[in-house]
PDB file of C-alpha atoms in Angstrom:
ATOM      1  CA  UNK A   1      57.721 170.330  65.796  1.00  0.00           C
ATOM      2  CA  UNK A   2      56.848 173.345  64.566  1.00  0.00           C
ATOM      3  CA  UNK A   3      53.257 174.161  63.067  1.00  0.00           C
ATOM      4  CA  UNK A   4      52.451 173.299  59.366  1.00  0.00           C
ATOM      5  CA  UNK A   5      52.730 176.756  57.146  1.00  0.00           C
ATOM      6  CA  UNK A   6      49.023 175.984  56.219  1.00  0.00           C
ATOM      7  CA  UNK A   7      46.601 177.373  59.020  1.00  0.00           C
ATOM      8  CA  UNK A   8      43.711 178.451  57.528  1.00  0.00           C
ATOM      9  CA  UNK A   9      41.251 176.017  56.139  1.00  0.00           C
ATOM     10  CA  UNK A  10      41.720 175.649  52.184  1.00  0.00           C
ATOM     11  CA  UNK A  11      38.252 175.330  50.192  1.00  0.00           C
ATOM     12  CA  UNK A  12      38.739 173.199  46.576  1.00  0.00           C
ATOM     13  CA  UNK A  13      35.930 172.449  44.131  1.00  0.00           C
ATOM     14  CA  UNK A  14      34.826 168.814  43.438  1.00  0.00           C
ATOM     15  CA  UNK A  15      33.066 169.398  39.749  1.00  0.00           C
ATOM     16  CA  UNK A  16      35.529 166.448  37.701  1.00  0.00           C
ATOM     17  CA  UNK A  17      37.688 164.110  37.315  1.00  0.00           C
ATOM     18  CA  UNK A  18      40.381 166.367  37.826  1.00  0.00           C
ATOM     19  CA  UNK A  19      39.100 167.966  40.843  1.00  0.00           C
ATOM     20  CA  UNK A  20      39.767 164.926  42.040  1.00  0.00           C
ATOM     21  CA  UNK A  21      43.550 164.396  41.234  1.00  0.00           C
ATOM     22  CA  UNK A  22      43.812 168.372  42.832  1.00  0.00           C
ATOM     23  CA  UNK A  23      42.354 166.603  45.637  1.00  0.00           C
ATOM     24  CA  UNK A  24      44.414 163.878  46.363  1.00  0.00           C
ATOM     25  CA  UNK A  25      47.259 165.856  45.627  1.00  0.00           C
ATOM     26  CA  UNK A  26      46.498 168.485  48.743  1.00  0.00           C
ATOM     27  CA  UNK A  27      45.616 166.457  51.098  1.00  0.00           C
ATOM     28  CA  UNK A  28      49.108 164.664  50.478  1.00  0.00           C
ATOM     29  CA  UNK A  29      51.184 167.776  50.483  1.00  0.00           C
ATOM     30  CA  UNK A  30      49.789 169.460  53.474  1.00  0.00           C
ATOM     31  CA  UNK A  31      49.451 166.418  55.149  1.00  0.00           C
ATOM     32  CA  UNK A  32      53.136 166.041  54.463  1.00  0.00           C
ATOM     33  CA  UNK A  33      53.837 168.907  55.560  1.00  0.00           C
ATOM     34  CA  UNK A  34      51.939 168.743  59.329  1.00  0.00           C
ATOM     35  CA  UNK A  35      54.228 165.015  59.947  1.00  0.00           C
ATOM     36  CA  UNK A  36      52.489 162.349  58.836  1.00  0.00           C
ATOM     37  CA  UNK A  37      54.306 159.313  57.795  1.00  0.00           C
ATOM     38  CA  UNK A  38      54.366 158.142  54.388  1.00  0.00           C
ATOM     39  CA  UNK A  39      51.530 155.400  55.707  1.00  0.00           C
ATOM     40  CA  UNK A  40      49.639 157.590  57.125  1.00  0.00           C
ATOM     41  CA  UNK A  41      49.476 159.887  54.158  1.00  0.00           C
ATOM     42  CA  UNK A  42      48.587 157.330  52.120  1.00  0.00           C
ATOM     43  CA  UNK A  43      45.762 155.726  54.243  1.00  0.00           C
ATOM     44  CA  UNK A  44      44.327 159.493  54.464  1.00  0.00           C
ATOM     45  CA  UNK A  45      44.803 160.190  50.718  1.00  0.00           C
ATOM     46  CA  UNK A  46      42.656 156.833  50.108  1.00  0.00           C
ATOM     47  CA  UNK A  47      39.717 158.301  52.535  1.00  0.00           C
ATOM     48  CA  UNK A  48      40.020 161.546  50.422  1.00  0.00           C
ATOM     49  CA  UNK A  49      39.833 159.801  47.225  1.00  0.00           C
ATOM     50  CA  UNK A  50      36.933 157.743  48.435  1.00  0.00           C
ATOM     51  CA  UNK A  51      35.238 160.790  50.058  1.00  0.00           C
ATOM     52  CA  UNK A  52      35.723 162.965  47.429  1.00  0.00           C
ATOM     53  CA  UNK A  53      34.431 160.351  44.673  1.00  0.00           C
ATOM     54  CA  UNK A  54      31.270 159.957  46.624  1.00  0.00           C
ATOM     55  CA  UNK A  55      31.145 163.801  46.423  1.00  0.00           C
ATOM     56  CA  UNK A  56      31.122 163.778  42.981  1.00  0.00           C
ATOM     57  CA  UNK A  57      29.291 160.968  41.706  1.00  0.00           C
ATOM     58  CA  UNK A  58      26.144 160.774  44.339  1.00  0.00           C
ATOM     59  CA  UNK A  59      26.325 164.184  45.442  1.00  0.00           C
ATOM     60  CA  UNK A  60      26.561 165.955  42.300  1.00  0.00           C
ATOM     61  CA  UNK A  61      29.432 167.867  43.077  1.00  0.00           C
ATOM     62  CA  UNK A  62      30.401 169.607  45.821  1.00  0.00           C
ATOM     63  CA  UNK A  63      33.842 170.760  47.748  1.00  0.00           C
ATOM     64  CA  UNK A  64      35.950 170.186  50.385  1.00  0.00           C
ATOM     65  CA  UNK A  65      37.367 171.803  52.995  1.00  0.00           C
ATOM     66  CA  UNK A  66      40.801 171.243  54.174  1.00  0.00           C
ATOM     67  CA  UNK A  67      41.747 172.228  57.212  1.00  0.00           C
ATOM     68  CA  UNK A  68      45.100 171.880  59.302  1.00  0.00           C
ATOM     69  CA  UNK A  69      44.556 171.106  63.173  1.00  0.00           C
ATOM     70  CA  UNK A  70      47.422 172.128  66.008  1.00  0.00           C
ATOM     71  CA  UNK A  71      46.133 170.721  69.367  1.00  0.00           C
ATOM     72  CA  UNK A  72      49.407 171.037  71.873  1.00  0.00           C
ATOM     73  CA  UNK A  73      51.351 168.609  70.229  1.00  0.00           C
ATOM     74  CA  UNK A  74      48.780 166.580  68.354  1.00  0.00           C
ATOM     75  CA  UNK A  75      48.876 167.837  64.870  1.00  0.00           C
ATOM     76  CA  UNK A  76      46.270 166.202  62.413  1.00  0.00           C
ATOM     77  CA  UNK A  77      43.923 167.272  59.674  1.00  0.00           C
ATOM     78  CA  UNK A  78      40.379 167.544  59.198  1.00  0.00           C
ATOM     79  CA  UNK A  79      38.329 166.838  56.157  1.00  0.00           C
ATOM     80  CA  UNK A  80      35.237 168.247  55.458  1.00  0.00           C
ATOM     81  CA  UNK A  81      33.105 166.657  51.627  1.00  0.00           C
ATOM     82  CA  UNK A  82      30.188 169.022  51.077  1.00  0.00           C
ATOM     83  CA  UNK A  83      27.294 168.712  48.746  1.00  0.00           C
ATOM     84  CA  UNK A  84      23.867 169.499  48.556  1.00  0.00           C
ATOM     85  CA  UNK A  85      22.446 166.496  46.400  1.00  0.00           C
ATOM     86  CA  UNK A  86      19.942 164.179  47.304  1.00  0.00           C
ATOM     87  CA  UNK A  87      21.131 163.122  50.800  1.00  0.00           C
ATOM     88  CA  UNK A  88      21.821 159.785  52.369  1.00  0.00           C
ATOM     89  CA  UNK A  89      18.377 157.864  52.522  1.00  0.00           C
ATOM     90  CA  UNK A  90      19.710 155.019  55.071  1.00  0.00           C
ATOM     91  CA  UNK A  91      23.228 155.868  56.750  1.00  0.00           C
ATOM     92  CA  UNK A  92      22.959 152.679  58.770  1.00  0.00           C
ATOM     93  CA  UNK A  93      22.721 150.582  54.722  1.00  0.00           C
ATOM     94  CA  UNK A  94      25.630 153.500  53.435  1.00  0.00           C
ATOM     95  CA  UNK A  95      27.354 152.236  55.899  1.00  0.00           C
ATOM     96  CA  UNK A  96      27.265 148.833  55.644  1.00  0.00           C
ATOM     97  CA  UNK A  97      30.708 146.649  53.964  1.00  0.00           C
ATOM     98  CA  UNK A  98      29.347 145.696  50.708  1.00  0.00           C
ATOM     99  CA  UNK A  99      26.858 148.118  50.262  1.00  0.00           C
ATOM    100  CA  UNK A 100      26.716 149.917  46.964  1.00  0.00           C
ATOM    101  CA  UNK A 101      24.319 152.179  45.212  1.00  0.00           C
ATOM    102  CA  UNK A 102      26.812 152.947  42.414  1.00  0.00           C
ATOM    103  CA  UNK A 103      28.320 149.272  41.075  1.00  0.00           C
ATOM    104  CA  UNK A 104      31.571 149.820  43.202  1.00  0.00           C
ATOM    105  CA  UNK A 105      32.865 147.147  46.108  1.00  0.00           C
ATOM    106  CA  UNK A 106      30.753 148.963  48.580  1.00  0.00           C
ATOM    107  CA  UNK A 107      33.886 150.226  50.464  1.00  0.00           C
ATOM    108  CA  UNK A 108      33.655 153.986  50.214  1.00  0.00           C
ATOM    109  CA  UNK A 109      32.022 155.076  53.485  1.00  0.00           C
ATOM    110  CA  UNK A 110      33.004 152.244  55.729  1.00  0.00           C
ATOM    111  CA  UNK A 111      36.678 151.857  54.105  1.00  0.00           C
ATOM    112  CA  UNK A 112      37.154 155.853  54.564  1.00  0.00           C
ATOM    113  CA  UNK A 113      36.013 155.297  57.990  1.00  0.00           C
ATOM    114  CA  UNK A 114      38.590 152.771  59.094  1.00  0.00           C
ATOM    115  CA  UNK A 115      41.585 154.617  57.814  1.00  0.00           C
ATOM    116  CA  UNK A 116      41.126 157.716  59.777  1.00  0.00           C
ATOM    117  CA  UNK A 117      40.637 158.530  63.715  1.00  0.00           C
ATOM    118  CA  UNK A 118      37.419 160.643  63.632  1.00  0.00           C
ATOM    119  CA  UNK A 119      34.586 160.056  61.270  1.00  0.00           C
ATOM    120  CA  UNK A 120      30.944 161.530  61.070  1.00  0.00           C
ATOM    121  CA  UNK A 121      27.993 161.681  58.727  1.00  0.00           C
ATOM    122  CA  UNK A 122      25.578 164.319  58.492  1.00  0.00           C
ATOM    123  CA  UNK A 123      22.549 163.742  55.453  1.00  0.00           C
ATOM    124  CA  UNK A 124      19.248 164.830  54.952  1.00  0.00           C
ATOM    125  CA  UNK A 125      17.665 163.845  52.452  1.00  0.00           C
ATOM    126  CA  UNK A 126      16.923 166.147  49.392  1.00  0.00           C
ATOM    127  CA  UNK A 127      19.294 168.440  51.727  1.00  0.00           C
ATOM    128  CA  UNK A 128      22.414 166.853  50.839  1.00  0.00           C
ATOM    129  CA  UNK A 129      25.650 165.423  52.788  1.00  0.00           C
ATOM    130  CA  UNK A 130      28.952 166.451  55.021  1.00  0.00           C
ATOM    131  CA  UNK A 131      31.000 163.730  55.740  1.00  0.00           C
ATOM    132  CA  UNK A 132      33.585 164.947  58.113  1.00  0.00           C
ATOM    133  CA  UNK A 133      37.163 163.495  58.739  1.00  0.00           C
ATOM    134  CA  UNK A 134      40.025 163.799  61.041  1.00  0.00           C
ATOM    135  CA  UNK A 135      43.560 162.126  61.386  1.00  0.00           C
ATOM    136  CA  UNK A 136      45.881 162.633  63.342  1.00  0.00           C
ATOM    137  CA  UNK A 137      49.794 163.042  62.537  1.00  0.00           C
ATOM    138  CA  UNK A 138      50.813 162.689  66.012  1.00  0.00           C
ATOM    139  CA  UNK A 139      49.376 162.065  69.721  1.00  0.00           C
ATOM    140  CA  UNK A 140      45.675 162.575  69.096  1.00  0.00           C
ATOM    141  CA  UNK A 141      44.442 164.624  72.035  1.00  0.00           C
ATOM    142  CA  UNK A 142      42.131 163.728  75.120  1.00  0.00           C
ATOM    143  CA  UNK A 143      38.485 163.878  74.107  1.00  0.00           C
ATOM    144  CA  UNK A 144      36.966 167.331  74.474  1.00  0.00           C
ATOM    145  CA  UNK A 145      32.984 167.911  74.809  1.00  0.00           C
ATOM    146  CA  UNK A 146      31.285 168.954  71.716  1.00  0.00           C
ATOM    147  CA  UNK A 147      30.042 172.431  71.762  1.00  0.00           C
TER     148      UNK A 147
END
């Protein structure tokens, strides 16, 4: 399989409505283009959508950082929503099925988290949030030690 045409991380604004279409719309395409299956696409379009919504409407804006992964033969895609609003007060509450500080379901952060492989939080409050993503088009590879 040869390696997606996209290598170097992408950077796209999250200031609208339509930032968020542009969104959607890249992840699909380039994960598309690194072999994911039409399911998978779509289950890491919907964490994109979610992530990128949350960007938006409790972050204040923000951006995200797209970023195609080649690990032997694992090819996947990481995810990275930036913003520098208020932060997450309680992660543990964010977290939590049901939970909702904006009148949605309460499915954002824990739904996002169950359609992809690799999912982690980091808020301080008044700081602002990076909620970081990964999925995985192919074999995901062996655990490797954080640096």
């Amino acid at each position: 399989m040869q390696a997606s045409r996209h290598t170097a991380p992408a950077t796209l604004p999250i200031g609208s409505d339509a930032d968020l279409a542009w969104v959607r719309q890249q992840v699909r395409q380039v994960a598309a283009e690194l072999g994911f299956g039409l399911v998978q696409q779509t289950k890491l379009v919907t964490a994109a959508s979610e992530l990128a919504r949350n960007t938006l409407v409790h972050g204040g804006g923000g951006h995200v950082e797209i970023t195609p992964l080649v690990t032997g033969p694992a090819q996947g895609l990481r995810l990275a929503f930036v913003d520098t609003g208020p932060g997450i007060r309680d992660l543990d509450q964010a977290m939590t099925d049901g939970y909702t500080s904006g009148g949605g379901l309460g499915l954002g952060m824990s739904g996002a988290k169950r359609l992809v492989h690799e999912f982690r939080v980091d808020s301080r409050p008044g700081e602002g949030t990076t909620v970081t993503v990964t999925a995985w088009a192919t074999a995901v590879p062996p655990s490797r030690p954080e640096p």
